[in-house]
mmCIF file of C-alpha atoms in Angstrom:
data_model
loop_
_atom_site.group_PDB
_atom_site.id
_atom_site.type_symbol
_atom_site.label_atom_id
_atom_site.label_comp_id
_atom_site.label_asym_id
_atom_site.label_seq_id
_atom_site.Cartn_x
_atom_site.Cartn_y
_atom_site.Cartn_z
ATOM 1 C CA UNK A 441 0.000 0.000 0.000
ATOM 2 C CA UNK A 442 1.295 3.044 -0.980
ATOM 3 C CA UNK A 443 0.299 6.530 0.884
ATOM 4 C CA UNK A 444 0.815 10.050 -0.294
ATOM 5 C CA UNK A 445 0.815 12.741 2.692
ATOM 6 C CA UNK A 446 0.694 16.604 1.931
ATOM 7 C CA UNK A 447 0.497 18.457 4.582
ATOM 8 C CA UNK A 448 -2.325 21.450 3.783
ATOM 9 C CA UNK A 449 -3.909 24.277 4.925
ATOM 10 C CA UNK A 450 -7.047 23.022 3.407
ATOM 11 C CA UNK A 451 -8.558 20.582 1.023
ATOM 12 C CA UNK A 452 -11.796 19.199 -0.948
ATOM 13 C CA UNK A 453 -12.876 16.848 -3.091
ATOM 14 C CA UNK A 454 -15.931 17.451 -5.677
ATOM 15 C CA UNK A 455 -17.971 15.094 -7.811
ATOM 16 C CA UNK A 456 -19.670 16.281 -10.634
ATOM 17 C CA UNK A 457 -19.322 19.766 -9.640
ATOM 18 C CA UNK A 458 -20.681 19.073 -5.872
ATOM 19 C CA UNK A 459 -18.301 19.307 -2.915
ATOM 20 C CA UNK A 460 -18.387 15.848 -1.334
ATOM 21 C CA UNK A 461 -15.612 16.448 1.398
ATOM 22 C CA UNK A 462 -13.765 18.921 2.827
ATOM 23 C CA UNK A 463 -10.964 19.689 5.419
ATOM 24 C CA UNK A 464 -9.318 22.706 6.978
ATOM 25 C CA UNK A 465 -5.089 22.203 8.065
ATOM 26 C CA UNK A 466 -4.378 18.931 8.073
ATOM 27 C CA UNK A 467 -3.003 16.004 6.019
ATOM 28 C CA UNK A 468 -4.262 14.460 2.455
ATOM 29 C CA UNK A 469 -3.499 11.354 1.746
ATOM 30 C CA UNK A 470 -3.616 9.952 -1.260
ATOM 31 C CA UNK A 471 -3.691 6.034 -0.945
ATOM 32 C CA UNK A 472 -3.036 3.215 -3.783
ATOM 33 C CA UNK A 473 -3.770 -0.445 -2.942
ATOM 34 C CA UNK A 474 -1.963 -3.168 -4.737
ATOM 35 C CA UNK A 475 -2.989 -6.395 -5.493
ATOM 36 C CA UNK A 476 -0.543 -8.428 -3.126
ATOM 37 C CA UNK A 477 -1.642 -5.601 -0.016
ATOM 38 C CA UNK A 478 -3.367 -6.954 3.159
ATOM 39 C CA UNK A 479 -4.801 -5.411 6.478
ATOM 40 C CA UNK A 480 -1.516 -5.380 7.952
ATOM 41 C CA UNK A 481 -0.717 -3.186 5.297
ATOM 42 C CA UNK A 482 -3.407 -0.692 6.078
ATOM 43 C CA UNK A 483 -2.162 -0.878 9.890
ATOM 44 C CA UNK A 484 1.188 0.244 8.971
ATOM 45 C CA UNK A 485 0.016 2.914 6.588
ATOM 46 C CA UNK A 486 -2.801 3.962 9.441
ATOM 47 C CA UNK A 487 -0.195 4.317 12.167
ATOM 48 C CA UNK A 488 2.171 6.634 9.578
ATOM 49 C CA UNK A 489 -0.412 8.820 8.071
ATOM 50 C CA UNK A 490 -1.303 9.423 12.676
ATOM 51 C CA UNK A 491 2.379 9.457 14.026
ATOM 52 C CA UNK A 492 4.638 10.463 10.968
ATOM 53 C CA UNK A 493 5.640 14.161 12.434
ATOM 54 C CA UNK A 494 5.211 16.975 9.325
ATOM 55 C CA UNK A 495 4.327 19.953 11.859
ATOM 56 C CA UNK A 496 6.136 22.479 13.744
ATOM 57 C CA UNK A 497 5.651 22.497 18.012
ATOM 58 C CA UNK A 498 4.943 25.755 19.899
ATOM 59 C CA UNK A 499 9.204 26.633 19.899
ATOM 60 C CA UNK A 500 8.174 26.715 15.824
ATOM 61 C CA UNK A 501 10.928 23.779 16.061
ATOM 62 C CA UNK A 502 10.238 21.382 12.794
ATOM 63 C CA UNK A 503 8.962 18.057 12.190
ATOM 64 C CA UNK A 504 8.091 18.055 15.754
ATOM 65 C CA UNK A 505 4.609 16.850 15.873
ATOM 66 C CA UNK A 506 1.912 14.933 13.642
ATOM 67 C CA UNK A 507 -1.069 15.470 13.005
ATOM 68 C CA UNK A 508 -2.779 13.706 15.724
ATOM 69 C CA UNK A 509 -0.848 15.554 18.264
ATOM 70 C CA UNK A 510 -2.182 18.468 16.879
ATOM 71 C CA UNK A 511 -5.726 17.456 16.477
ATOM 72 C CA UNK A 512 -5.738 18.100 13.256
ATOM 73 C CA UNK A 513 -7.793 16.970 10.422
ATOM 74 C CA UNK A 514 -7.295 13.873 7.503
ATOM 75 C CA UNK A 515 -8.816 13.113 4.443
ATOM 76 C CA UNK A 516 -8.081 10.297 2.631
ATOM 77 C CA UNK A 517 -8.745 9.795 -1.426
ATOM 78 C CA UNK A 518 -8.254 6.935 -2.919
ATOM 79 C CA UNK A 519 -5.718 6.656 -6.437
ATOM 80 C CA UNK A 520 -5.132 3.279 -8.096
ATOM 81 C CA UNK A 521 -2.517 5.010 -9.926
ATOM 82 C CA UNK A 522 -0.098 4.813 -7.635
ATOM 83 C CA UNK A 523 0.355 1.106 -8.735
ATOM 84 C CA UNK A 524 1.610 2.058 -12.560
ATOM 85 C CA UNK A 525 4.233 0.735 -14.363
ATOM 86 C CA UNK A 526 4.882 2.569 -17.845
ATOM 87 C CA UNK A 527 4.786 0.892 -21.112
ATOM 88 C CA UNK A 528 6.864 3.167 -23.289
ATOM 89 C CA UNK A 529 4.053 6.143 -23.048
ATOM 90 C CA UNK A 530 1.181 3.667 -21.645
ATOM 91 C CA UNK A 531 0.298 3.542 -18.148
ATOM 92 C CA UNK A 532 0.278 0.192 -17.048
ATOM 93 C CA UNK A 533 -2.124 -0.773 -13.646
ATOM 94 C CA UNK A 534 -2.149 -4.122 -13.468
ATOM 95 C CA UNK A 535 -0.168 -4.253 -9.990
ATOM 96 C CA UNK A 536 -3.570 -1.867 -8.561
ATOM 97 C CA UNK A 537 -5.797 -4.199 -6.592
ATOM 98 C CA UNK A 538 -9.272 -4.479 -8.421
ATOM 99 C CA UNK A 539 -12.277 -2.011 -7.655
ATOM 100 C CA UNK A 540 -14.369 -4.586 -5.413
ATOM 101 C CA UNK A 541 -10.927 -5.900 -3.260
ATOM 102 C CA UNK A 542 -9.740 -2.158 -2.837
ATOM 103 C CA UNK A 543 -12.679 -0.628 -1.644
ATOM 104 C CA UNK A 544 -13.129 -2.892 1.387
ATOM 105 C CA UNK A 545 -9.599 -2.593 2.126
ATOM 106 C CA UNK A 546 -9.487 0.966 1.629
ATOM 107 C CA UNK A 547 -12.477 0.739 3.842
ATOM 108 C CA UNK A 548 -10.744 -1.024 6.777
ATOM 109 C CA UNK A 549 -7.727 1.638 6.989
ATOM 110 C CA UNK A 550 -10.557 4.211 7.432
ATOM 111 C CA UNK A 551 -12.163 2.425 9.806
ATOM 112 C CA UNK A 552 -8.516 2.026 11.420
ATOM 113 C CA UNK A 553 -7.866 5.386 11.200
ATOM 114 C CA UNK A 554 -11.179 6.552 13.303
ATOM 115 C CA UNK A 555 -10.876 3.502 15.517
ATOM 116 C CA UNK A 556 -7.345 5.238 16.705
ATOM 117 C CA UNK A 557 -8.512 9.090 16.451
ATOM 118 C CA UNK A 558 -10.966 11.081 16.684
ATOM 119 C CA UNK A 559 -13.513 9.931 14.053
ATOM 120 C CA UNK A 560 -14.880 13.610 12.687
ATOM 121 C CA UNK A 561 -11.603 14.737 11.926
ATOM 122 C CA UNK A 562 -11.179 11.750 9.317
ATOM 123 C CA UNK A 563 -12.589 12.582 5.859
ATOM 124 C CA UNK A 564 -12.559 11.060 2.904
ATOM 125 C CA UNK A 565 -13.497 11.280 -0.876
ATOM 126 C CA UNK A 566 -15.799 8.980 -3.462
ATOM 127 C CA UNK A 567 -14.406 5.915 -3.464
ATOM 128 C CA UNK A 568 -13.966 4.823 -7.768
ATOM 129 C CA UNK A 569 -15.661 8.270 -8.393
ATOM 130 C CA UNK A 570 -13.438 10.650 -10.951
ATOM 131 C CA UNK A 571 -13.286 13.592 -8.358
ATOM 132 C CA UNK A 572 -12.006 17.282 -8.605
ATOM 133 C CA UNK A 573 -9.195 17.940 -5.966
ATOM 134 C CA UNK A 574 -8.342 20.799 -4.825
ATOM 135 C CA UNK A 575 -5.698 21.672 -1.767
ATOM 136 C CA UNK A 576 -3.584 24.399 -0.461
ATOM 137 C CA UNK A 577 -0.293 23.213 0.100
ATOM 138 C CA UNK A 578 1.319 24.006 3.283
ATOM 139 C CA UNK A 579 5.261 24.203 2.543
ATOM 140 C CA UNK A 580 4.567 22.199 0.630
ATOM 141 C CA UNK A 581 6.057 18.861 2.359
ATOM 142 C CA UNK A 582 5.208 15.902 0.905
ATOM 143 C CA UNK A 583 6.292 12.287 1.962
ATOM 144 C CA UNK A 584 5.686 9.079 -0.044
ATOM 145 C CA UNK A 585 4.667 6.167 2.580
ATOM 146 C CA UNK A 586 5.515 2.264 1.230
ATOM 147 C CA UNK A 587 3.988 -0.440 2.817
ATOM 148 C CA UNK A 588 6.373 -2.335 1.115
ATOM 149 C CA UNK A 589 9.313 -0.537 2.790
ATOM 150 C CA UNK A 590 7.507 -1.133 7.146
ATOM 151 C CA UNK A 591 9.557 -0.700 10.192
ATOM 152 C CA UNK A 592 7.793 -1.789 13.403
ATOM 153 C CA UNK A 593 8.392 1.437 15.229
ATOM 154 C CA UNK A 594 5.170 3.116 16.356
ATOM 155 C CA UNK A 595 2.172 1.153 17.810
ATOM 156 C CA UNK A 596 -1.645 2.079 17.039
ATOM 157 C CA UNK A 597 -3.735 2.727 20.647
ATOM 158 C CA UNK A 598 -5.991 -0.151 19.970
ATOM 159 C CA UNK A 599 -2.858 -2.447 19.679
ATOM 160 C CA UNK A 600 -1.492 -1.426 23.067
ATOM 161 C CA UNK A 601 -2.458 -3.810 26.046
ATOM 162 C CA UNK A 602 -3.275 -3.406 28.994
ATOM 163 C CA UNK A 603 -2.446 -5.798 31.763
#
C-alpha cells in the first residue's frame, strides 16, 4: 500500500461539480492499494499517516509533531494510480488491486484510522468516483509512505495492552 501525505492548509474533493468532502489544516493522503496488499498493510500505513511528524511544536521547532498531536484533520482519497508501471508512453495498472478488493480494504484503513482518532476529523473522498481535488499546500512537504518498505516502530492505541 502506498500513501501520499501533503500536509495542507485546506482541502476538498468534488464530484460532478458538488463538494463531497472537505478539510481545513491537516493532512491528504492519497492512498493506492496493490494487489498483493493486506490489512496489515493498512495498519502500517494507518499508524504513519497518525504518528509520521510533518508539523512544527509551539518553539516553531520542525517536524516536531503529527497530526494527531495536533488534532488536526485527515482526508483520505483513494488513487489506483499509484500502482503504474509505464509501457513506453502507456500507463500500465495491473499491480492496482481491483475495484471490489480495494474498496473494502481501503475501507478497513478508514475504519482504522477513526478507531485510533478522533472519528470527525477523518474525511474522505468517493471511493472509484473521478473527483475534482483541490488543496492548499502548506510548505509544501510531501512524503511518499511504502507499505512495502515497514519498520515496526510506532504502535496504534488499539494495539497497546493493557495488563
Amino acid at each position: 500500500m502506498k500513501a501520499i501525505l501533503q500536509r495542507v492548509l485546506n482541502a476538498k474533493v468534488a464530484v460532478d461539480g458538488i463538494e463531497a468532502s472537505s478539510i481545513q489544516k491537516g493532512v491528504l493522503v492519497f492512498v493506492g492499494i496493490s494487489v498483493s496488499d493486506t490489512e496489515d498493510d493498512a495498519e502500517y500505513i494507518a499508524r504513519k499517516i497518525l504518528n509520521v511528524r510533518l508539523f512544527e511544536d509551539e518553539n516553531q521547532k520542525r517536524w516536531a509533531k503529527s497530526t494527531s498531536d495536533l488534532n488536526l484533520e485527515i482526508m483520505c482519497v483513494s488513487q489506483f494510480t499509484l500502482y503504474h508501471k509505464l509501457k513506453g508512453n502507456k500507463p500500465d495498472f495491473h499491480q492496482a488491486m481491483g475495484s471490489k478488493d480495494s474498496k473494502v480494504l481501503y475501507g478497513r484503513l478508514l475504519s482504522i484510522l477513526q478507531t485510533n482518532y478522533n472519528p470527525s476529523l477523518i474525511k474522505d473522498g468517493v471511493f472509484g468516483a473521478h473527483m475534482c481535488v483541490m488543496l492548499e499546500n502548506d510548505g509544501p512537504v510531501t512524503l511518499e509512505i511504502d507499505s512495502n518498505h515497514k519498520s515496526s516502530t510506532n504502535i496504534l492505541p488499539s494495539q497497546v495492552k493493557v495488563e
